[in-house]
PDB file of C-alpha atoms in Angstrom:
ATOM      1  CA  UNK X   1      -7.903 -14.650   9.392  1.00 64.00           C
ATOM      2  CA  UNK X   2     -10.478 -13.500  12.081  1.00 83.00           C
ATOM      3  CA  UNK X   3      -9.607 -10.411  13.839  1.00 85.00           C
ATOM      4  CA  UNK X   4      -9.673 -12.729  16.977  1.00 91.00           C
ATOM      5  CA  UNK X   5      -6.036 -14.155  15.552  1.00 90.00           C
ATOM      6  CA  UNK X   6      -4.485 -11.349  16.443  1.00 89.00           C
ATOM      7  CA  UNK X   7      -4.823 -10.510  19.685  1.00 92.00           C
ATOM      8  CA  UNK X   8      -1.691 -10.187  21.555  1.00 94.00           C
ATOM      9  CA  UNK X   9      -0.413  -8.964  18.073  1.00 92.00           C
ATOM     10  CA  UNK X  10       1.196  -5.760  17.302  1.00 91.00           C
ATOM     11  CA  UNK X  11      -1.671  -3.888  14.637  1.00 90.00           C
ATOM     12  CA  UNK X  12      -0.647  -1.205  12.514  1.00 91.00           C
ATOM     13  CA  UNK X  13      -3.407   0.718  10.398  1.00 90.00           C
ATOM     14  CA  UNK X  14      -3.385   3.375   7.808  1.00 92.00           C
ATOM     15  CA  UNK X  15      -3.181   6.356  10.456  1.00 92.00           C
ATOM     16  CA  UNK X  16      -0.162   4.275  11.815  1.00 92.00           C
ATOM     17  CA  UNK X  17       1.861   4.620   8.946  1.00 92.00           C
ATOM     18  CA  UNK X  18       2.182   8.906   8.998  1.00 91.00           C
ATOM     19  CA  UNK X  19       5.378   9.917  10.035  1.00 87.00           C
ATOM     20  CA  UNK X  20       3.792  12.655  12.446  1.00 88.00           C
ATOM     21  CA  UNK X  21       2.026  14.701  10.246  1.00 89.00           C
ATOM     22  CA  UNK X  22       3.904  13.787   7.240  1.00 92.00           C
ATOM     23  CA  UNK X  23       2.766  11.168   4.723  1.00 94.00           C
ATOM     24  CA  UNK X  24       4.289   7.654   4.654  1.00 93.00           C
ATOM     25  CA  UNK X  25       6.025   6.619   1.584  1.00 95.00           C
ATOM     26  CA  UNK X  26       2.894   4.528   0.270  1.00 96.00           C
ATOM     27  CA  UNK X  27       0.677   7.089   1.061  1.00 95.00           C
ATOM     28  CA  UNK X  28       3.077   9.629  -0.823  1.00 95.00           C
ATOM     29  CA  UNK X  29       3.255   7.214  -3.135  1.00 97.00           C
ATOM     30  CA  UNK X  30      -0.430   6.802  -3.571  1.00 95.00           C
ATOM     31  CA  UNK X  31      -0.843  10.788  -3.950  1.00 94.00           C
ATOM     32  CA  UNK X  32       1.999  10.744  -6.838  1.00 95.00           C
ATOM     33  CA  UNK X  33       0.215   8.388  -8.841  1.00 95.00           C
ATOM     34  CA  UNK X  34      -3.454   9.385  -8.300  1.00 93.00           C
ATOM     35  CA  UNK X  35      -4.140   6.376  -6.834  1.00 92.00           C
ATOM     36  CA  UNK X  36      -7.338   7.902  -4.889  1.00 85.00           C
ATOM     37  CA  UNK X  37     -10.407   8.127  -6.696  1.00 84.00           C
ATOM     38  CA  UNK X  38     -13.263   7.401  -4.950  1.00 87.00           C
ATOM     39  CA  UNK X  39     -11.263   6.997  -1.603  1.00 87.00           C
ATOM     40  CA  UNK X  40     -13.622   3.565  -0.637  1.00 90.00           C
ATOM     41  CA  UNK X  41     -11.027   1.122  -1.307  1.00 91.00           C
ATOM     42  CA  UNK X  42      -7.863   3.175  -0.067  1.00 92.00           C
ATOM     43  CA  UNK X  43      -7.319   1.869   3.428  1.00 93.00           C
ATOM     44  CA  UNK X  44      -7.505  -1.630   2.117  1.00 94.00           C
ATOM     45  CA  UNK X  45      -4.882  -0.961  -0.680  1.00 95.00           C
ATOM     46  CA  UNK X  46      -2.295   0.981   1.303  1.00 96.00           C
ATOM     47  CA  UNK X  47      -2.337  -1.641   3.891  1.00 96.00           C
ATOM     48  CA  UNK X  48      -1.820  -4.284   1.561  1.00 96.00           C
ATOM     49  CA  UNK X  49       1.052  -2.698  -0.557  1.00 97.00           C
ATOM     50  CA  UNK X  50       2.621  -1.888   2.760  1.00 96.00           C
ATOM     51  CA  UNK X  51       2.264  -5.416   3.570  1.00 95.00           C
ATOM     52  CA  UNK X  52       3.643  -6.325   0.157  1.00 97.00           C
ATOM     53  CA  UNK X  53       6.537  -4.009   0.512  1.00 97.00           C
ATOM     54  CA  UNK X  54       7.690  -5.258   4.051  1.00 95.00           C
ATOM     55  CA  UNK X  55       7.813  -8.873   3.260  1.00 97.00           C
ATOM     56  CA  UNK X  56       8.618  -8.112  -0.522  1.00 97.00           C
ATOM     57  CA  UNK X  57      10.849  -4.821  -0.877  1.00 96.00           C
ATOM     58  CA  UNK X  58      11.231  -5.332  -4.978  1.00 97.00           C
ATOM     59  CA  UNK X  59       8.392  -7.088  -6.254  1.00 97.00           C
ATOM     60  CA  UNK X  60       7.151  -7.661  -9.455  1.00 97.00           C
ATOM     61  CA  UNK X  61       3.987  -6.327 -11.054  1.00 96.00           C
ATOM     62  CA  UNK X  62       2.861 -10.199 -10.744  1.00 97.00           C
ATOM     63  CA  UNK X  63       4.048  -9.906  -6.971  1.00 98.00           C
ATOM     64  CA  UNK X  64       1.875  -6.937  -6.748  1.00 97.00           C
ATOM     65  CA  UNK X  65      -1.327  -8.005  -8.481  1.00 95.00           C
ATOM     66  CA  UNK X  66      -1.605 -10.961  -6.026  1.00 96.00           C
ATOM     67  CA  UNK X  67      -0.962  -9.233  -3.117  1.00 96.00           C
ATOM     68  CA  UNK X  68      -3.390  -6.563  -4.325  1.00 95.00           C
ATOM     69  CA  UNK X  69      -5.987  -9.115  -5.493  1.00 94.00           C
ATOM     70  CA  UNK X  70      -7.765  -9.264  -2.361  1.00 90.00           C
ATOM     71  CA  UNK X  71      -8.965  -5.228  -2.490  1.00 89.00           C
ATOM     72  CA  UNK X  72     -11.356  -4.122  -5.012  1.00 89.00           C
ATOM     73  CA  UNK X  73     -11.746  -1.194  -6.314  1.00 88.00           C
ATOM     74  CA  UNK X  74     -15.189   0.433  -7.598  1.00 88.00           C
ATOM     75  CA  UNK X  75     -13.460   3.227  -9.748  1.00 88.00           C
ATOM     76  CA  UNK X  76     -11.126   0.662 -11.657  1.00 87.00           C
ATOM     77  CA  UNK X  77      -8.013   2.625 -10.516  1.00 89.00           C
ATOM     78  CA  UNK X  78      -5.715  -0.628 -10.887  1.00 92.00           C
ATOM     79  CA  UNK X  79      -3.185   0.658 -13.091  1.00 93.00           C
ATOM     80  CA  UNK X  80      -2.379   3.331 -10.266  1.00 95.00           C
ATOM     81  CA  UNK X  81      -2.741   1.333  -7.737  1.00 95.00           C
ATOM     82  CA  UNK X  82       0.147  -0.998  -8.826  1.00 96.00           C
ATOM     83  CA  UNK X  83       2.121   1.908 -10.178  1.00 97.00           C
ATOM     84  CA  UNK X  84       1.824   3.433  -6.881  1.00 97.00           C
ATOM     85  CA  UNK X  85       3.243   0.052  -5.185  1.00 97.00           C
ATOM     86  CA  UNK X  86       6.419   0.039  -7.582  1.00 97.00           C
ATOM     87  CA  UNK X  87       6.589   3.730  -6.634  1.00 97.00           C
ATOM     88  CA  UNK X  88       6.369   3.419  -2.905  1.00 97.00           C
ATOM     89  CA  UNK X  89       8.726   0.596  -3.623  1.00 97.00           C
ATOM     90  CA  UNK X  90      11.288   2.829  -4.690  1.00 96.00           C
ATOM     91  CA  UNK X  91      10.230   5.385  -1.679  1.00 95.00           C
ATOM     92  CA  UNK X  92      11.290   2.624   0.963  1.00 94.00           C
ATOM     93  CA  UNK X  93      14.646   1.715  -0.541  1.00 92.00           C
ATOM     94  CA  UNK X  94      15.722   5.159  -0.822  1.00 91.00           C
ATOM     95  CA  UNK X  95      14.612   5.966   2.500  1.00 82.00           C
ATOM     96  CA  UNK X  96      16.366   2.983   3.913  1.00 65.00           C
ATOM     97  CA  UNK X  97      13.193   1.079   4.472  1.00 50.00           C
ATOM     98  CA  UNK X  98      10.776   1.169   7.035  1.00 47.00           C
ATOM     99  CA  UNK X  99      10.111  -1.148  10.086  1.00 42.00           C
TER     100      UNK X  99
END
């Protein structure tokens, strides 16, 4: 979708997910599992599995490869990247979820 589709839209980005100056649980998440190598793709990744995790609050590594799919990443970090979505999955339910 064009960035035009959202006006009048509520948009969250990765800055919008700190809780003050404390991590979200993706981006804890994402920290836990060395998810971060280069850093170019990380935006892009946390917003998707936080996307993921809202609509999807259990998913399944297939769940999380597709919704992943659409970020790549130049290091080849994938197997932390989707360990750090089932780990950020946990983060949410414990927490009680987030909005």
């Amino acid at each position: 979708p064009l960035a035009v589709g959202a006006e009048g839209h509520e948009i969250t980005t990765v800055e919008g997910l700190l809780h003050g100056a404390e991590l979200g649980p993706v981006q804890q998440a994402f920290l836990a599992e060395d998810a971060f190598q280069c850093g170019y793709c990380t935006p892009g990744q946390i917003m998707a599995a936080e996307g993921l995790l809202r609509a999807v609050p259990d998913p399944t590594i297939e769940q999380i490869r597709t919704a992943m799919s659409g970020n790549l990443c130049r290091c080849g970090a994938y197997t932390h990247v989707f360990a750090a979505v089932k780990r950020a999955a946990e983060l949410k339910r414990n927490a009680g979820g987030e909005p």
